[in-house]
PDB file of C-alpha atoms in Angstrom:
ATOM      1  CA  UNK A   1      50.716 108.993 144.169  1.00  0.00           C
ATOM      2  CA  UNK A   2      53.034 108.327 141.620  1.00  0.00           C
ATOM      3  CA  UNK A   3      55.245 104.934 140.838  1.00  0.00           C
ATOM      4  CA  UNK A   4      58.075 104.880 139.233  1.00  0.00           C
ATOM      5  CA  UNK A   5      59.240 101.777 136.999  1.00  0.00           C
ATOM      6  CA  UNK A   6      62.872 100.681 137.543  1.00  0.00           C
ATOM      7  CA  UNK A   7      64.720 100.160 134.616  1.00  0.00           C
ATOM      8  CA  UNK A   8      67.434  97.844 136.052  1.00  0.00           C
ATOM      9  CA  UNK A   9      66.096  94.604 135.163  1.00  0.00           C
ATOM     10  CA  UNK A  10      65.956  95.054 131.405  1.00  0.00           C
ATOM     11  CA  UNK A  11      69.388  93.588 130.052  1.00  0.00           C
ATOM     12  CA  UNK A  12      71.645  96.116 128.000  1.00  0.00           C
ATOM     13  CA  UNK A  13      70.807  96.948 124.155  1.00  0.00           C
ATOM     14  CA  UNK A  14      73.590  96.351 121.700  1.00  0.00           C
ATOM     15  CA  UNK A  15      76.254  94.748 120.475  1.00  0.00           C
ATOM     16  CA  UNK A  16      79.728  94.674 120.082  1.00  0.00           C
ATOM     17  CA  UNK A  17      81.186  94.711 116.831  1.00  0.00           C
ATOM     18  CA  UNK A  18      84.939  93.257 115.691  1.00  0.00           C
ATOM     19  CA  UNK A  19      86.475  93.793 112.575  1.00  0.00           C
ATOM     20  CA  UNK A  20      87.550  90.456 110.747  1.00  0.00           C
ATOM     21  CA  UNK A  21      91.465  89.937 109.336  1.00  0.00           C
ATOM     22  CA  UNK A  22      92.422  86.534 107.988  1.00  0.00           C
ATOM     23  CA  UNK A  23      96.284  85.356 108.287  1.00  0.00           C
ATOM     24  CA  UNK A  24      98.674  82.507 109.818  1.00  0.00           C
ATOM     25  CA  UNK A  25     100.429  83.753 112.682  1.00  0.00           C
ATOM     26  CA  UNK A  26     104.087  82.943 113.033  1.00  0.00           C
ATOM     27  CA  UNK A  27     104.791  81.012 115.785  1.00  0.00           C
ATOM     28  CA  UNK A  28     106.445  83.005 119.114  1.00  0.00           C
ATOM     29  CA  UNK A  29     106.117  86.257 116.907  1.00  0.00           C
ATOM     30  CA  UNK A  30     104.598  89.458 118.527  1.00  0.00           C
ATOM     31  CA  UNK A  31     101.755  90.684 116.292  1.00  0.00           C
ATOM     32  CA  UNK A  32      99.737  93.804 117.134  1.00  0.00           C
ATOM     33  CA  UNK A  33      96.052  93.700 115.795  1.00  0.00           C
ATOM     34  CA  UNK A  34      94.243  97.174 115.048  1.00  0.00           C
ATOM     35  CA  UNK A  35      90.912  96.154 115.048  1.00  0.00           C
ATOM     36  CA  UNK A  36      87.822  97.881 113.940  1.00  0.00           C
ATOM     37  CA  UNK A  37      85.633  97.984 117.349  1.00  0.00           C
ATOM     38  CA  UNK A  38      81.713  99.087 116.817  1.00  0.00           C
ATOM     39  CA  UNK A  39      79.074  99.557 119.989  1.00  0.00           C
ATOM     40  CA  UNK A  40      75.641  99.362 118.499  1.00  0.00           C
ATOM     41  CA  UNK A  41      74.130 100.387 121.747  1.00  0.00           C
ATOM     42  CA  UNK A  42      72.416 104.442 122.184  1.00  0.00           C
ATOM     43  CA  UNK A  43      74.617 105.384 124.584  1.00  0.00           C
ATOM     44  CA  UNK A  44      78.167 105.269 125.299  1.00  0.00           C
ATOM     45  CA  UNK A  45      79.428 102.394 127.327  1.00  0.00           C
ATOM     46  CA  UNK A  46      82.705 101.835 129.018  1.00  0.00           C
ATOM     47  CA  UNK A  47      84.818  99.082 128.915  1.00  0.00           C
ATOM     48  CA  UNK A  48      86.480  96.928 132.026  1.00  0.00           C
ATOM     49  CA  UNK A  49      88.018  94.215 130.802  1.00  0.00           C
ATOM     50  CA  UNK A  50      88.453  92.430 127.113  1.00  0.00           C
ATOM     51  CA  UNK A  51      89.081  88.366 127.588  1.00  0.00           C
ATOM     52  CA  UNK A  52      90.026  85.584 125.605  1.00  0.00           C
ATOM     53  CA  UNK A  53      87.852  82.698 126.735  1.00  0.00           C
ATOM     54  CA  UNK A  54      87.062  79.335 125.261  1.00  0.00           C
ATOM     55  CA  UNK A  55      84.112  76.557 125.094  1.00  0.00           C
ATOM     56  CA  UNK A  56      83.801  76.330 129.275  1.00  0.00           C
ATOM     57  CA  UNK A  57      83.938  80.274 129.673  1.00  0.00           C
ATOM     58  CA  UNK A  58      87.081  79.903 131.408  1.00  0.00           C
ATOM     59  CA  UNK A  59      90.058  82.181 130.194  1.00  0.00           C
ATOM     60  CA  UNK A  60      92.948  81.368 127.192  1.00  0.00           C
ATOM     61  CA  UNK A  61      95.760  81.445 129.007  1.00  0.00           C
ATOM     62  CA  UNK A  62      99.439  80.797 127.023  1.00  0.00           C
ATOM     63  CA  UNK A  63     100.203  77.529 129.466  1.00  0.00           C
ATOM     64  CA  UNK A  64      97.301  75.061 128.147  1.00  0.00           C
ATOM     65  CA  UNK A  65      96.495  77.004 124.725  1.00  0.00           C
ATOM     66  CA  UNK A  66      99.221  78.543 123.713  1.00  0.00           C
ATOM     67  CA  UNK A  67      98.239  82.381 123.079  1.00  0.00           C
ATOM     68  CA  UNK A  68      99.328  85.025 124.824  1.00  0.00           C
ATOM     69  CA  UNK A  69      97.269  88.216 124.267  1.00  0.00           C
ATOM     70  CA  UNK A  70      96.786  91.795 125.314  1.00  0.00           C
ATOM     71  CA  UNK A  71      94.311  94.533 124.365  1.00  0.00           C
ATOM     72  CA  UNK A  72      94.138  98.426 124.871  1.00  0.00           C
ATOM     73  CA  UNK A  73      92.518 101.035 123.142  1.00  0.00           C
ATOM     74  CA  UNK A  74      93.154 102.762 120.120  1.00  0.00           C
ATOM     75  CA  UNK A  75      92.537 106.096 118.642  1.00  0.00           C
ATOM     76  CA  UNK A  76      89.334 105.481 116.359  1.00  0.00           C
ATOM     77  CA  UNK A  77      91.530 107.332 113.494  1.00  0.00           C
ATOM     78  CA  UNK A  78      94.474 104.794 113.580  1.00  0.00           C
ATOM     79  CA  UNK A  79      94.795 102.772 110.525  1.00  0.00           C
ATOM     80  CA  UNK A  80      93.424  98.972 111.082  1.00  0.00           C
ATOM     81  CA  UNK A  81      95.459  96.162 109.749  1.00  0.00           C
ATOM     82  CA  UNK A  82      98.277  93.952 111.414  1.00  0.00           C
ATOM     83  CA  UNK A  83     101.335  94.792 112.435  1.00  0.00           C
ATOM     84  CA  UNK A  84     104.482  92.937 113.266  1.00  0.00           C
ATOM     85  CA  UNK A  85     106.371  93.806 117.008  1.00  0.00           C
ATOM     86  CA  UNK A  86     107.121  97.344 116.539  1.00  0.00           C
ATOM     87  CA  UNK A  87     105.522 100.788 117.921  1.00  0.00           C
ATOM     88  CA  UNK A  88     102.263 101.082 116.600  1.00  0.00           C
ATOM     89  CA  UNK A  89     102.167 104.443 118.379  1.00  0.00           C
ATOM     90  CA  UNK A  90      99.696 105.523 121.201  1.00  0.00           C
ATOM     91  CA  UNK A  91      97.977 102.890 123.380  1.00  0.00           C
ATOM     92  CA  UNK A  92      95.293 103.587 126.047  1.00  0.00           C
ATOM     93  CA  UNK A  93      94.266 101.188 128.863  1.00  0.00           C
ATOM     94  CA  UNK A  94      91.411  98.771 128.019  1.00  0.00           C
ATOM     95  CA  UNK A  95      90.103  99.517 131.599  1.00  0.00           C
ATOM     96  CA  UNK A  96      87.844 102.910 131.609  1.00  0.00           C
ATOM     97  CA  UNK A  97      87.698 103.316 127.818  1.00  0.00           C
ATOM     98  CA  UNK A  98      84.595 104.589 126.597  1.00  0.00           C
ATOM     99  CA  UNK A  99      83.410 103.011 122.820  1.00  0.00           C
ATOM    100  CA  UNK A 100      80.491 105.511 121.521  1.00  0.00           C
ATOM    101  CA  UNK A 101      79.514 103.808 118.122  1.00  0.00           C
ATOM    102  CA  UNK A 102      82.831 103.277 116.008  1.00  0.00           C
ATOM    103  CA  UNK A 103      86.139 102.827 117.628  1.00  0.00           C
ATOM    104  CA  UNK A 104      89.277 100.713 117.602  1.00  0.00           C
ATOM    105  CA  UNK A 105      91.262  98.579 119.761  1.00  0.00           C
ATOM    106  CA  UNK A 106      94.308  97.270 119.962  1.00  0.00           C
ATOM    107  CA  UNK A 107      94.889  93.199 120.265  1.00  0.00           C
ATOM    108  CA  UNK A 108      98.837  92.493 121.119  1.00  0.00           C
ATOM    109  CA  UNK A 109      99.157  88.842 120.773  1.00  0.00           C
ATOM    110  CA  UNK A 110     101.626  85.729 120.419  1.00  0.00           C
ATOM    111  CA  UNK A 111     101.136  82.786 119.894  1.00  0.00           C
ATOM    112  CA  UNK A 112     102.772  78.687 119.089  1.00  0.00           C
ATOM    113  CA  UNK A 113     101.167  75.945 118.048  1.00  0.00           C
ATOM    114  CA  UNK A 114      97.583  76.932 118.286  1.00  0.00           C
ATOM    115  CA  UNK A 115      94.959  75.606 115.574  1.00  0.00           C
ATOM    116  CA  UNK A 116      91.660  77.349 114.560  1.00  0.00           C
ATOM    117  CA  UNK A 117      89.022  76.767 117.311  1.00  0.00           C
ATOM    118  CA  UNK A 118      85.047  77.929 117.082  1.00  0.00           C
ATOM    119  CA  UNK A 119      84.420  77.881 120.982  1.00  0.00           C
ATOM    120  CA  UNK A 120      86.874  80.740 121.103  1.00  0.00           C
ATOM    121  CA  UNK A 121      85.067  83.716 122.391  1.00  0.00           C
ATOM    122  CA  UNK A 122      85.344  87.510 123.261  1.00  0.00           C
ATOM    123  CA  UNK A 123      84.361  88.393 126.687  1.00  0.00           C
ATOM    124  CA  UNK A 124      83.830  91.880 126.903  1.00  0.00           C
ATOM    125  CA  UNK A 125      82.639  93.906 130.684  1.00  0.00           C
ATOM    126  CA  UNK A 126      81.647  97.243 130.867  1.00  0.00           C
ATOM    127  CA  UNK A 127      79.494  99.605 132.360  1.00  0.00           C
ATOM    128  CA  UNK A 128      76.363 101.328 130.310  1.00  0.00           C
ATOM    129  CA  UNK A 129      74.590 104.268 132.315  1.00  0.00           C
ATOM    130  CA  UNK A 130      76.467 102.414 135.720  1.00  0.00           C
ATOM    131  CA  UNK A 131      75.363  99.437 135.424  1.00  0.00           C
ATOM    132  CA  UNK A 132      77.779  96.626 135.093  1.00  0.00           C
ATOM    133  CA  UNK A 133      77.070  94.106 132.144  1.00  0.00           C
ATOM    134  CA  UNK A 134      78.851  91.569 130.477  1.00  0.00           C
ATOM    135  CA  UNK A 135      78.620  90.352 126.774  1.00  0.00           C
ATOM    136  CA  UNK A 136      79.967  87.278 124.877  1.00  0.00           C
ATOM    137  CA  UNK A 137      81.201  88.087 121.431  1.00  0.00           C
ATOM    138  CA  UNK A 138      81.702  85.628 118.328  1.00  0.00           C
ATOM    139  CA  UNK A 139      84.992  86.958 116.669  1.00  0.00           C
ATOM    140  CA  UNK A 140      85.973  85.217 113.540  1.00  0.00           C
ATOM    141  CA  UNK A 141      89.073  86.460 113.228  1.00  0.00           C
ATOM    142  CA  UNK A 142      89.809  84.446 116.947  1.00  0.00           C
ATOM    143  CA  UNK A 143      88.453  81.344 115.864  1.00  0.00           C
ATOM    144  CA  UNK A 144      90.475  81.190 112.771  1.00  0.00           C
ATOM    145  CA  UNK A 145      93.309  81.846 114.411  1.00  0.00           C
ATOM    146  CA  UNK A 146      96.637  79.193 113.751  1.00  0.00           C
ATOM    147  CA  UNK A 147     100.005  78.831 113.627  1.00  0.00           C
ATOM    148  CA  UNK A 148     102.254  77.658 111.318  1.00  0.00           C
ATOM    149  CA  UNK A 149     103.970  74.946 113.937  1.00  0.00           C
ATOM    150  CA  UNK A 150      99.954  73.462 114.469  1.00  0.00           C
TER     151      UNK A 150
END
């Protein structure tokens, strides 16, 4: 007879990968950010759900930190930089986009009187070969982040 090994309890290989970009935002401005997005894993994972959380895991929310934030997906062949409020073209939903090495997303975002914070975090779910994980992502760019009222 023959056992088979389950797989299921190792944790999901890889890491997520953002693309840095330092500036002062301008306070109530719309910016959108087109960020470099890298999945280090072997096979293609797809995402559920990007959050903005902070030192107690619980979400940024505009109300008690003052950012305001949305993120899609991009076409991996869209230039990355920042971009003020204006059509920055095609956006996909965040929810059921697949990331297979190098990619892009999108980060809409604005923002008043917010000052640069290191517990800021990336929260990223998805699903790798149907199994639902969750990683916690350092981001630079979303620590750094201020405004110019602070």
């Amino acid at each position: 007879t023959v056992v088979g090994c389950s797989e299921q309890e190792e944790a999901v290989t890889g890491e997520f990968l953002l693309g840095n970009f330092g500036f002062e935002l301008l306070s109530n401005e719309t910016y959108h950010l087109i960020v470099p997005f890298e999945w280090t894993g072997e096979s293609p994972v797809t995402i559920d759900s990007i959050e903005l959380i902070k030192k107690d895991n619980n979400p940024i929310t505009y109300e008690e930190d003052g950012i305001n934030y949305e993120f899609f997906g991009a076409d991996p062949l869209k230039k990355s930089g920042i971009y003020g409020n204006r059509d920055i073209g095609d956006k996909k939903n965040i929810n059921n986009f697949e990331i297979d090495g190098k990619g892009k997303i999108i980060l809409k975002i604005i923002a008043d009187n917010v000052k640069e914070d290191s517990d800021r975090k990336v929260k990223i779910k998805f699903k790798s070969n149907g199994e639902e994980s969750e990683k916690i992502v350092e981001w630079k760019t979303l620590e750094q982040f201020s405004t110019d009222n602070n």
